Coordinates of N, CA and C in Angstrom, one line a residue:
M1 N -15.8 18.9 1.9 CA -17.0 18.8 1.1 C -17.1 17.4 0.5
K2 N -18.3 16.9 0.5 CA -18.5 15.6 0.0 C -18.5 15.7 -1.6
R3 N -18.1 14.6 -2.2 CA -18.1 14.6 -3.7 C -19.5 14.2 -4.1
W4 N -19.9 14.7 -5.3 CA -21.2 14.5 -5.8 C -21.2 14.2 -7.3
Y5 N -20.1 14.5 -8.0 CA -20.1 14.5 -9.4 C -20.2 13.0 -10.0
G6 N -19.8 12.1 -9.2 CA -19.9 10.7 -9.6 C -21.3 10.3 -9.8
K7 N -22.2 10.7 -8.9 CA -23.6 10.4 -8.9 C -24.2 11.1 -10.2
L8 N -23.9 12.3 -10.4 CA -24.4 13.0 -11.6 C -24.0 12.4 -12.9
L9 N -22.7 12.1 -13.0 CA -22.2 11.5 -14.2 C -22.8 10.1 -14.4
G10 N -22.9 9.3 -13.3 CA -23.5 8.0 -13.3 C -24.9 8.0 -13.8
F11 N -25.7 9.0 -13.3 CA -27.1 9.1 -13.6 C -27.3 9.3 -15.1
F12 N -26.5 10.3 -15.7 CA -26.7 10.5 -17.1 C -26.1 9.4 -18.0
A13 N -25.0 8.9 -17.6 CA -24.4 7.8 -18.4 C -25.2 6.6 -18.3
G14 N -25.8 6.2 -17.2 CA -26.6 5.1 -17.1 C -27.9 5.2 -17.9
A15 N -28.5 6.4 -17.9 CA -29.7 6.6 -18.7 C -29.4 6.5 -20.2
A16 N -28.2 7.0 -20.6 CA -27.8 7.0 -22.0 C -27.4 5.6 -22.5
L17 N -26.8 4.9 -21.6 CA -26.3 3.6 -22.1 C -27.4 2.5 -22.1
L18 N -28.4 2.7 -21.2 CA -29.5 1.7 -21.1 C -30.7 2.4 -21.8
R19 N -30.7 2.5 -23.1 CA -31.7 3.3 -23.8 C -33.1 2.6 -23.8
S20 N -33.1 1.3 -23.6 CA -34.3 0.5 -23.6 C -35.1 0.8 -22.3
N21 N -34.4 1.2 -21.2 CA -35.1 1.5 -20.0 C -34.3 2.6 -19.3
P22 N -34.4 3.8 -19.7 CA -33.6 4.9 -19.1 C -33.7 5.1 -17.6
P23 N -34.9 5.0 -17.0 CA -35.0 5.1 -15.5 C -34.2 4.1 -14.8
L24 N -34.2 2.8 -15.3 CA -33.4 1.8 -14.6 C -31.9 2.0 -14.8
G25 N -31.5 2.5 -16.0 CA -30.1 2.8 -16.3 C -29.7 4.0 -15.4
A26 N -30.5 5.0 -15.2 CA -30.2 6.1 -14.4 C -30.0 5.7 -12.9
L27 N -30.9 4.8 -12.5 CA -30.8 4.3 -11.1 C -29.5 3.5 -10.9
I28 N -29.2 2.6 -11.8 CA -27.9 1.8 -11.7 C -26.7 2.8 -11.8
G29 N -26.7 3.7 -12.7 CA -25.6 4.7 -12.8 C -25.5 5.5 -11.5
L30 N -26.6 5.9 -10.9 CA -26.6 6.6 -9.7 C -26.0 5.8 -8.5
L31 N -26.3 4.6 -8.5 CA -25.7 3.7 -7.4 C -24.2 3.5 -7.6
I32 N -23.8 3.3 -8.9 CA -22.4 3.1 -9.1 C -21.6 4.4 -8.9
G33 N -22.2 5.6 -9.3 CA -21.6 6.9 -9.0 C -21.5 7.1 -7.5
H34 N -22.5 6.7 -6.7 CA -22.4 6.9 -5.3 C -21.3 6.0 -4.7
A35 N -21.1 4.8 -5.2 CA -20.0 3.9 -4.7 C -18.7 4.6 -5.0
F36 N -18.5 5.2 -6.1 CA -17.2 5.8 -6.4 C -17.0 7.1 -5.5
D37 N -18.1 7.8 -5.3 CA -18.0 9.1 -4.5 C -17.7 8.7 -3.0
T38 N -18.1 7.6 -2.5 CA -17.9 7.3 -1.1 C -16.7 6.3 -1.0
D39 N -15.9 6.1 -2.1 CA -14.7 5.4 -2.0 C -14.9 3.9 -1.6
W40 N -15.9 3.3 -2.1 CA -16.1 1.9 -1.8 C -15.0 1.0 -2.5
F41 N -14.5 1.5 -3.6 CA -13.5 0.7 -4.4 C -12.1 1.1 -4.0
R42 N -11.9 1.9 -3.0 CA -10.5 2.3 -2.6 C -9.9 1.2 -1.8
L43 N -8.6 1.0 -2.1 CA -7.8 -0.1 -1.5 C -7.4 0.4 -0.1
R44 N -7.1 -0.6 0.8 CA -6.7 -0.3 2.1 C -5.4 0.5 2.1
R45 N -4.5 0.2 1.2 CA -3.2 0.8 1.2 C -3.3 2.3 0.9
D46 N -4.4 2.7 0.3 CA -4.6 4.1 0.0 C -5.0 4.9 1.2
N47 N -5.3 4.3 2.3 CA -5.7 5.0 3.5 C -4.6 4.9 4.6
P48 N -3.8 5.9 4.7 CA -2.7 5.8 5.7 C -3.2 5.7 7.1
Y49 N -4.4 6.2 7.4 CA -4.9 6.1 8.8 C -5.2 4.7 9.2
A50 N -5.7 3.8 8.2 CA -5.9 2.4 8.5 C -4.7 1.7 8.9
V51 N -3.5 2.1 8.3 CA -2.3 1.4 8.6 C -1.9 1.6 10.0
L52 N -2.2 2.8 10.6 CA -1.9 3.1 12.0 C -3.0 2.7 12.9
G53 N -4.1 2.2 12.3 CA -5.3 1.8 13.2 C -6.1 2.9 13.7
L54 N -6.2 4.0 12.9 CA -6.9 5.2 13.3 C -8.0 5.6 12.3
T55 N -8.8 6.5 12.7 CA -9.8 7.1 11.7 C -9.3 8.4 11.3
E56 N -9.9 9.0 10.3 CA -9.5 10.3 9.7 C -9.7 11.4 10.7
E57 N -10.5 11.2 11.7 CA -10.9 12.2 12.7 C -9.9 12.3 13.8
A58 N -8.8 11.4 13.8 CA -7.9 11.4 14.9 C -7.1 12.7 15.0
S59 N -6.7 13.0 16.2 CA -6.0 14.3 16.4 C -4.5 14.0 16.1
D60 N -3.7 15.1 16.1 CA -2.3 15.0 15.8 C -1.6 14.2 16.9
A61 N -2.0 14.4 18.2 CA -1.4 13.6 19.3 C -1.7 12.1 19.2
E62 N -2.9 11.8 18.8 CA -3.3 10.4 18.6 C -2.5 9.7 17.4
V63 N -2.3 10.5 16.4 CA -1.5 10.0 15.2 C 0.0 9.7 15.7
D64 N 0.5 10.7 16.4 CA 1.9 10.6 16.9 C 2.0 9.4 17.9
Q65 N 1.1 9.2 18.7 CA 1.1 8.1 19.7 C 1.0 6.8 19.0
A66 N 0.1 6.6 18.0 CA 0.0 5.4 17.3 C 1.2 5.1 16.5
Y67 N 1.8 6.1 15.9 CA 3.0 5.9 15.1 C 4.2 5.4 16.0
R68 N 4.4 6.1 17.2 CA 5.4 5.6 18.1 C 5.2 4.2 18.6
R69 N 4.0 3.9 18.9 CA 3.7 2.6 19.4 C 4.0 1.5 18.4
L70 N 3.5 1.7 17.2 CA 3.7 0.7 16.1 C 5.2 0.6 15.7
I71 N 5.9 1.8 15.5 CA 7.2 1.7 15.0 C 8.2 1.1 16.1
S72 N 7.8 1.3 17.4 CA 8.7 0.6 18.4 C 8.4 -0.9 18.4
Q73 N 7.2 -1.3 18.0 CA 6.9 -2.7 18.0 C 7.6 -3.4 16.8
Y74 N 7.6 -2.7 15.6 CA 8.1 -3.3 14.4 C 9.5 -2.8 13.9
H75 N 10.2 -2.1 14.7 CA 11.4 -1.5 14.3 C 12.4 -2.7 14.1
P76 N 13.2 -2.6 13.0 CA 14.1 -3.7 12.6 C 15.2 -3.9 13.7
D77 N 15.6 -2.9 14.4 CA 16.6 -3.1 15.4 C 16.2 -3.9 16.5
R78 N 14.9 -4.0 16.8 CA 14.3 -4.8 17.9 C 14.3 -6.3 17.5
M79 N 14.4 -6.5 16.2 CA 14.4 -7.9 15.6 C 15.8 -8.4 15.3
A80 N 16.8 -7.9 15.8 CA 18.2 -8.2 15.5 C 18.5 -9.7 15.7
G81 N 18.0 -10.3 16.7 CA 18.3 -11.7 17.0 C 17.2 -12.7 16.4
A82 N 16.2 -12.2 15.7 CA 15.2 -13.0 15.2 C 15.6 -13.7 13.9
A83 N 14.7 -14.6 13.5 CA 14.9 -15.3 12.2 C 14.9 -14.3 11.0
D84 N 15.5 -14.6 9.9 CA 15.6 -13.7 8.8 C 14.2 -13.4 8.2
E85 N 13.3 -14.3 8.1 CA 12.0 -14.1 7.6 C 11.2 -13.1 8.5
L86 N 11.3 -13.3 9.8 CA 10.6 -12.4 10.7 C 11.2 -11.0 10.6
R87 N 12.5 -10.9 10.5 CA 13.1 -9.6 10.4 C 12.7 -8.9 9.1
R88 N 12.6 -9.6 8.0 CA 12.2 -9.0 6.7 C 10.8 -8.5 6.8
R89 N 9.9 -9.3 7.5 CA 8.5 -8.9 7.6 C 8.4 -7.6 8.5
A90 N 9.2 -7.6 9.5 CA 9.2 -6.4 10.4 C 9.8 -5.1 9.6
E91 N 10.8 -5.3 8.8 CA 11.3 -4.2 8.0 C 10.2 -3.7 7.0
A92 N 9.5 -4.6 6.4 CA 8.4 -4.2 5.5 C 7.3 -3.5 6.2
K93 N 6.9 -4.0 7.3 CA 5.9 -3.3 8.1 C 6.4 -2.0 8.6
A94 N 7.6 -1.8 9.0 CA 8.2 -0.5 9.4 C 8.2 0.5 8.3
R95 N 8.5 0.0 7.1 CA 8.5 0.9 5.9 C 7.0 1.3 5.6
E96 N 6.1 0.4 5.8 CA 4.7 0.8 5.6 C 4.2 1.8 6.6
I97 N 4.6 1.6 7.8 CA 4.2 2.5 8.9 C 4.8 3.9 8.7
N98 N 6.1 3.9 8.3 CA 6.8 5.2 8.0 C 6.1 5.9 6.9
A99 N 5.8 5.2 5.8 CA 5.1 5.8 4.6 C 3.8 6.4 5.0
A100 N 3.0 5.6 5.8 CA 1.7 6.1 6.2 C 1.8 7.3 7.1
Y101 N 2.7 7.4 8.0 CA 2.9 8.5 8.8 C 3.4 9.8 8.0
D102 N 4.3 9.6 7.1 CA 4.7 10.7 6.2 C 3.5 11.2 5.4
R103 N 2.7 10.3 4.9 CA 1.5 10.7 4.1 C 0.5 11.5 4.9
I104 N 0.3 11.0 6.1 CA -0.6 11.8 7.0 C -0.1 13.2 7.3
Q105 N 1.2 13.3 7.6 CA 1.8 14.6 7.8 C 1.7 15.5 6.6
T106 N 1.9 14.9 5.4 CA 1.7 15.7 4.2 C 0.3 16.2 4.0
L107 N -0.7 15.3 4.3 CA -2.1 15.7 4.1 C -2.5 16.7 5.1
R108 N -2.0 16.7 6.3 CA -2.4 17.6 7.3 C -1.7 19.0 7.1
R109 N -0.6 19.1 6.4 CA 0.1 20.3 6.2 C -0.7 21.1 5.1
K110 N -1.4 20.5 4.3 CA -2.1 21.2 3.2 C -3.2 22.1 3.7

């Protein structure tokens, strides 16, 4: 279900805060509420699907396939002979991929 309460709260708060022109305040509040309801201000790290390069409509098989492809590419054991900086970046990316995959699995179990 889509969220709607941000629009409602923004509408009334905008009208109340901009008392000199309530319709304009309500319109501005409605737009800001819509932005919050549709997650315009959400950071990329909050979306585990974006880390794996997928959309939220991806099937379980697509999630597993993307996870295996990325983790095999960035696994620290594959970077054993590489420079220290490159190995550290691969470890950080592998941690990010694992965290995103775990988050997706937790979300899908609910």
